[in-house]
mmCIF file of C-alpha atoms in Angstrom:
data_model
loop_
_atom_site.group_PDB
_atom_site.id
_atom_site.type_symbol
_atom_site.label_atom_id
_atom_site.label_comp_id
_atom_site.label_asym_id
_atom_site.label_seq_id
_atom_site.Cartn_x
_atom_site.Cartn_y
_atom_site.Cartn_z
ATOM 1 C CA GLU L 132 -10.479 17.732 -2.844
ATOM 2 C CA VAL L 133 -9.136 15.332 -0.232
ATOM 3 C CA GLN L 134 -5.346 15.210 -0.399
ATOM 4 C CA LEU L 135 -2.454 13.717 1.519
ATOM 5 C CA VAL L 136 0.867 15.391 0.752
ATOM 6 C CA GLN L 137 3.991 13.756 2.080
ATOM 7 C CA SER L 138 7.410 15.175 2.816
ATOM 8 C CA GLY L 139 10.252 14.697 0.363
ATOM 9 C CA SER L 140 12.777 11.936 -0.140
ATOM 10 C CA GLU L 141 15.372 11.326 2.540
ATOM 11 C CA VAL L 142 18.890 9.905 2.483
ATOM 12 C CA LYS L 143 20.197 8.903 5.893
ATOM 13 C CA LYS L 144 22.975 6.894 7.476
ATOM 14 C CA PRO L 145 22.396 3.836 9.675
ATOM 15 C CA GLY L 146 21.778 4.853 13.257
ATOM 16 C CA GLU L 147 20.359 8.265 12.389
ATOM 17 C CA SER L 148 16.861 9.347 13.345
ATOM 18 C CA LEU L 149 14.151 10.434 10.940
ATOM 19 C CA LYS L 150 10.628 11.828 11.006
ATOM 20 C CA ILE L 151 8.557 11.996 7.832
ATOM 21 C CA SER L 152 5.253 13.769 7.514
ATOM 22 C CA CYS L 153 1.872 13.570 5.817
ATOM 23 C CA GLU L 154 -0.190 16.753 5.578
ATOM 24 C CA ALA L 155 -3.924 16.326 5.048
ATOM 25 C CA SER L 156 -6.299 18.762 3.413
ATOM 26 C CA GLY L 157 -9.852 18.868 2.137
ATOM 27 C CA TYR L 158 -11.521 17.157 5.095
ATOM 28 C CA ARG L 159 -11.793 17.232 8.879
ATOM 29 C CA PHE L 160 -8.471 15.748 9.934
ATOM 30 C CA SER L 161 -9.534 14.702 13.438
ATOM 31 C CA THR L 162 -12.334 12.404 12.310
ATOM 32 C CA TYR L 163 -10.479 10.050 9.979
ATOM 33 C CA TRP L 164 -7.762 7.491 10.631
ATOM 34 C CA ILE L 165 -4.336 7.994 9.040
ATOM 35 C CA GLY L 166 -2.211 4.941 8.416
ATOM 36 C CA TRP L 167 1.256 4.146 7.082
ATOM 37 C CA VAL L 168 2.172 1.508 4.519
ATOM 38 C CA ARG L 169 5.665 0.352 3.596
ATOM 39 C CA GLN L 170 6.737 -0.852 0.175
ATOM 40 C CA MET L 171 10.254 -2.191 -0.111
ATOM 41 C CA PRO L 172 11.921 -2.055 -3.543
ATOM 42 C CA GLY L 173 10.166 -4.393 -5.942
ATOM 43 C CA LYS L 174 7.927 -5.773 -3.206
ATOM 44 C CA GLY L 175 4.317 -5.590 -2.056
ATOM 45 C CA LEU L 176 2.440 -3.473 0.446
ATOM 46 C CA GLU L 177 2.900 -3.860 4.206
ATOM 47 C CA TRP L 178 0.721 -2.159 6.773
ATOM 48 C CA MET L 179 2.669 -0.511 9.585
ATOM 49 C CA GLY L 180 0.100 1.130 11.807
ATOM 50 C CA ILE L 181 -2.678 3.667 12.081
ATOM 51 C CA ILE L 182 -3.641 6.656 14.219
ATOM 52 C CA TYR L 183 -6.924 8.411 14.949
ATOM 53 C CA PRO L 184 -5.923 12.066 15.369
ATOM 54 C CA GLY L 185 -9.084 12.884 17.292
ATOM 55 C CA ASP L 186 -7.948 11.004 20.395
ATOM 56 C CA SER L 187 -4.467 9.754 19.361
ATOM 57 C CA ASP L 188 -5.580 6.129 19.433
ATOM 58 C CA ILE L 189 -2.683 4.282 17.747
ATOM 59 C CA ARG L 190 -2.555 0.697 16.526
ATOM 60 C CA TYR L 191 0.647 -0.879 15.288
ATOM 61 C CA SER L 192 1.217 -3.922 13.169
ATOM 62 C CA PRO L 193 3.030 -6.509 15.321
ATOM 63 C CA SER L 194 5.788 -6.446 12.693
ATOM 64 C CA PHE L 195 6.478 -2.758 13.320
ATOM 65 C CA GLN L 196 5.613 -2.372 17.010
ATOM 66 C CA GLY L 197 8.649 -0.900 18.758
ATOM 67 C CA GLN L 198 10.406 -0.188 15.457
ATOM 68 C CA VAL L 199 8.631 3.054 14.537
ATOM 69 C CA THR L 200 6.509 5.721 16.196
ATOM 70 C CA ILE L 201 3.320 7.110 14.682
ATOM 71 C CA SER L 202 1.969 10.458 15.818
ATOM 72 C CA ALA L 203 -0.234 13.328 14.667
ATOM 73 C CA ASP L 204 -0.625 17.052 15.260
ATOM 74 C CA LYS L 205 -4.243 18.104 14.896
ATOM 75 C CA SER L 206 -3.352 21.793 14.919
ATOM 76 C CA ILE L 207 -1.588 21.484 11.574
ATOM 77 C CA ASN L 208 -3.445 18.486 10.102
ATOM 78 C CA THR L 209 -0.280 16.432 9.894
ATOM 79 C CA ALA L 210 0.617 12.849 10.721
ATOM 80 C CA TYR L 211 4.137 11.562 11.276
ATOM 81 C CA LEU L 212 6.171 8.401 11.062
ATOM 82 C CA GLN L 213 9.481 8.353 12.859
ATOM 83 C CA TRP L 214 12.506 6.198 13.527
ATOM 84 C CA SER L 215 14.990 6.667 16.358
ATOM 85 C CA SER L 216 17.749 4.585 14.802
ATOM 86 C CA LEU L 217 17.507 3.717 11.132
ATOM 87 C CA LYS L 218 18.772 0.506 9.593
ATOM 88 C CA ALA L 219 19.611 -0.246 5.987
ATOM 89 C CA SER L 220 16.560 -2.510 5.910
ATOM 90 C CA ASP L 221 14.339 0.539 6.506
ATOM 91 C CA SER L 222 15.096 1.676 2.949
ATOM 92 C CA ALA L 223 11.713 1.734 1.249
ATOM 93 C CA MET L 224 8.860 3.851 -0.035
ATOM 94 C CA TYR L 225 6.418 4.874 2.674
ATOM 95 C CA TYR L 226 2.830 5.869 1.957
ATOM 96 C CA CYS L 227 0.320 7.523 4.239
ATOM 97 C CA VAL L 228 -3.305 6.590 3.750
ATOM 98 C CA ARG L 229 -6.685 7.706 5.040
ATOM 99 C CA ARG L 230 -9.400 5.458 6.395
ATOM 100 C CA SER L 231 -12.896 6.432 7.480
ATOM 101 C CA ALA L 232 -13.878 3.606 9.818
ATOM 102 C CA THR L 233 -13.323 -0.041 10.600
ATOM 103 C CA SER L 234 -13.428 -2.206 7.471
ATOM 104 C CA ASP L 235 -13.277 0.819 5.159
ATOM 105 C CA PRO L 236 -10.687 0.993 2.372
ATOM 106 C CA PHE L 237 -7.616 3.217 2.281
ATOM 107 C CA ASP L 238 -8.440 6.286 0.194
ATOM 108 C CA PRO L 239 -6.681 8.425 -0.774
ATOM 109 C CA TRP L 240 -2.998 7.581 -0.628
ATOM 110 C CA GLY L 241 -0.183 10.060 -0.264
ATOM 111 C CA GLN L 242 2.344 10.311 -3.079
ATOM 112 C CA GLY L 243 4.940 8.433 -1.053
ATOM 113 C CA THR L 244 8.206 9.288 0.681
ATOM 114 C CA LEU L 245 11.323 7.428 -0.395
ATOM 115 C CA VAL L 246 13.703 6.690 2.456
ATOM 116 C CA THR L 247 17.221 5.513 1.644
ATOM 117 C CA VAL L 248 19.488 4.364 4.449
ATOM 118 C CA SER L 249 23.072 3.820 3.417
ATOM 119 C CA SER L 250 26.496 4.255 4.910
ATOM 120 C CA TYR V 58 -4.566 -15.301 7.672
ATOM 121 C CA VAL V 59 -3.062 -15.192 4.165
ATOM 122 C CA LEU V 60 -4.403 -13.628 0.973
ATOM 123 C CA THR V 61 -3.238 -15.411 -2.153
ATOM 124 C CA GLN V 62 -2.984 -13.670 -5.517
ATOM 125 C CA PRO V 63 -1.441 -14.999 -8.736
ATOM 126 C CA PRO V 64 1.903 -13.250 -9.309
ATOM 127 C CA SER V 65 1.023 -12.356 -12.878
ATOM 128 C CA VAL V 66 -1.839 -12.243 -15.353
ATOM 129 C CA SER V 67 -1.477 -11.533 -19.072
ATOM 130 C CA VAL V 68 -4.250 -10.475 -21.399
ATOM 131 C CA ALA V 69 -4.573 -9.145 -24.925
ATOM 132 C CA PRO V 70 -5.995 -5.677 -25.502
ATOM 133 C CA GLY V 71 -9.774 -5.678 -25.686
ATOM 134 C CA LYS V 72 -10.087 -8.925 -23.756
ATOM 135 C CA THR V 73 -11.166 -9.483 -20.148
ATOM 136 C CA ALA V 74 -8.717 -9.832 -17.287
ATOM 137 C CA ARG V 75 -9.621 -11.648 -14.098
ATOM 138 C CA ILE V 76 -7.427 -11.277 -11.023
ATOM 139 C CA THR V 77 -8.215 -13.487 -8.065
ATOM 140 C CA CYS V 78 -7.636 -13.121 -4.340
ATOM 141 C CA GLY V 79 -8.180 -16.109 -2.100
ATOM 142 C CA GLY V 80 -8.261 -16.944 1.578
ATOM 143 C CA ASN V 81 -9.967 -19.233 4.089
ATOM 144 C CA ASN V 82 -13.535 -18.312 5.053
ATOM 145 C CA PHE V 83 -13.260 -15.460 2.620
ATOM 146 C CA GLY V 84 -16.952 -14.963 2.120
ATOM 147 C CA SER V 85 -17.342 -13.235 5.470
ATOM 148 C CA ARG V 86 -14.814 -10.515 4.642
ATOM 149 C CA SER V 87 -15.190 -7.505 2.380
ATOM 150 C CA VAL V 88 -12.406 -6.991 -0.142
ATOM 151 C CA HIS V 89 -10.854 -3.797 -1.408
ATOM 152 C CA TRP V 90 -8.718 -3.596 -4.568
ATOM 153 C CA TYR V 91 -5.912 -1.151 -5.375
ATOM 154 C CA GLN V 92 -4.111 -0.388 -8.614
ATOM 155 C CA GLN V 93 -0.463 0.688 -8.622
ATOM 156 C CA LYS V 94 1.044 1.825 -11.887
ATOM 157 C CA PRO V 95 4.852 1.928 -12.207
ATOM 158 C CA GLY V 96 6.368 4.761 -10.219
ATOM 159 C CA GLN V 97 3.033 5.832 -8.742
ATOM 160 C CA ALA V 98 1.218 5.471 -5.458
ATOM 161 C CA PRO V 99 -1.611 2.938 -5.283
ATOM 162 C CA ILE V 100 -5.162 4.094 -5.831
ATOM 163 C CA LEU V 101 -8.429 2.520 -4.764
ATOM 164 C CA VAL V 102 -10.345 0.900 -7.630
ATOM 165 C CA ILE V 103 -12.954 -1.389 -6.012
ATOM 166 C CA TYR V 104 -14.198 -1.320 -2.416
ATOM 167 C CA TYR V 105 -16.519 -3.552 -0.448
ATOM 168 C CA ASP V 106 -16.210 -6.298 -3.048
ATOM 169 C CA THR V 107 -18.191 -4.613 -5.809
ATOM 170 C CA ASP V 108 -18.278 -0.808 -5.485
ATOM 171 C CA ARG V 109 -16.269 1.169 -7.997
ATOM 172 C CA ALA V 110 -14.221 4.075 -6.641
ATOM 173 C CA SER V 111 -14.715 7.547 -8.044
ATOM 174 C CA ARG V 112 -13.178 8.212 -11.478
ATOM 175 C CA ILE V 113 -12.650 4.478 -12.072
ATOM 176 C CA PRO V 114 -14.018 3.339 -15.453
ATOM 177 C CA GLU V 115 -17.040 1.064 -15.591
ATOM 178 C CA ARG V 116 -14.774 -1.558 -17.176
ATOM 179 C CA PHE V 117 -13.590 -2.360 -13.632
ATOM 180 C CA SER V 118 -15.801 -4.560 -11.474
ATOM 181 C CA GLY V 119 -15.474 -7.031 -8.658
ATOM 182 C CA TYR V 120 -17.232 -9.805 -6.839
ATOM 183 C CA ASN V 121 -16.666 -12.035 -3.843
ATOM 184 C CA SER V 122 -17.900 -15.608 -3.647
ATOM 185 C CA GLY V 123 -16.900 -18.491 -1.424
ATOM 186 C CA ASN V 124 -13.190 -18.385 -0.745
ATOM 187 C CA THR V 125 -12.255 -16.158 -3.669
ATOM 188 C CA ALA V 126 -12.686 -12.520 -4.610
ATOM 189 C CA THR V 127 -12.188 -11.483 -8.222
ATOM 190 C CA LEU V 128 -11.300 -8.194 -9.884
ATOM 191 C CA ILE V 129 -12.554 -8.082 -13.459
ATOM 192 C CA ILE V 130 -11.255 -5.664 -16.046
ATOM 193 C CA SER V 131 -13.261 -5.687 -19.274
ATOM 194 C CA ARG V 132 -12.001 -4.415 -22.635
ATOM 195 C CA VAL V 133 -8.478 -4.194 -21.276
ATOM 196 C CA GLU V 134 -6.363 -1.257 -22.429
ATOM 197 C CA ALA V 135 -2.611 -0.730 -22.410
ATOM 198 C CA GLY V 136 -3.093 1.849 -19.657
ATOM 199 C CA ASP V 137 -4.431 -0.842 -17.327
ATOM 200 C CA GLU V 138 -0.971 -2.369 -16.980
ATOM 201 C CA ALA V 139 -0.225 -2.208 -13.271
ATOM 202 C CA ASP V 140 0.143 -4.152 -10.074
ATOM 203 C CA TYR V 141 -3.158 -4.944 -8.390
ATOM 204 C CA TYR V 142 -3.486 -5.639 -4.665
ATOM 205 C CA CYS V 143 -6.417 -7.000 -2.713
ATOM 206 C CA GLN V 144 -6.923 -6.078 0.920
ATOM 207 C CA VAL V 145 -9.149 -7.210 3.788
ATOM 208 C CA TRP V 146 -9.429 -6.310 7.447
ATOM 209 C CA ASN V 147 -8.701 -8.996 9.987
ATOM 210 C CA SER V 148 -11.797 -9.290 12.108
ATOM 211 C CA GLY V 149 -11.227 -8.576 15.771
ATOM 212 C CA SER V 150 -7.752 -7.082 15.451
ATOM 213 C CA ASP V 151 -8.452 -4.068 13.192
ATOM 214 C CA HIS V 152 -5.344 -5.003 11.239
ATOM 215 C CA PRO V 153 -5.446 -4.885 7.449
ATOM 216 C CA LEU V 154 -3.940 -7.579 5.311
ATOM 217 C CA PHE V 155 -2.731 -7.143 1.727
ATOM 218 C CA GLY V 156 -2.416 -9.808 -0.893
ATOM 219 C CA GLY V 157 0.983 -10.211 -2.484
ATOM 220 C CA GLY V 158 -0.060 -8.368 -5.623
ATOM 221 C CA THR V 159 -0.672 -9.373 -9.232
ATOM 222 C CA LYS V 160 1.177 -7.830 -12.149
ATOM 223 C CA LEU V 161 -1.187 -7.319 -15.065
ATOM 224 C CA THR V 162 0.545 -7.374 -18.436
ATOM 225 C CA VAL V 163 -1.265 -6.237 -21.574
ATOM 226 C CA LEU V 164 0.151 -8.181 -24.482
#
């Protein structure tokens, strides 16, 4: 079974750094894209960016370029989303998603990681 | 490019729900639909306009015509209450775009 399992909830202070993870299983990690989607409280879905672990090709949404860093470690089938300096406005649920190829849907989705940034 | 969904749709149990997703020159783009129940992650329900994802009941179907794609849920059940999002890929940029979501309420 294809699964994406994300790291647990985080509570951080503004200015702190954070790296959340998404561990994949049930398929060949290097040959599928892994993306990240943000959902702010009570709001819709926003695409942040995507990485192809096979060659580390990364594409960011213009809205998130420079605000976050996406990476992956093929040796442990894990993708990451990180912030160097969190803001209160980064408080949201973050989902990792898998995509096969251009134009394909996101399937499956990780269970989500809730990030709370508060002083 | 903007995808427009109605904020809410209400339907009685056993009836048919239709959730629309519109955009300019829509017919050239394939649409994917996701269901998000309260407190859960989204799941794929319909992909490439009409294909039903695995483990999704046959009551769910979709089509894309002109400038509007439609998710149809037949014989609606209480368990279908959820937010539904459409999604397309922007041609040329490899950037996905989500609709704003539609909250389906079963009366």
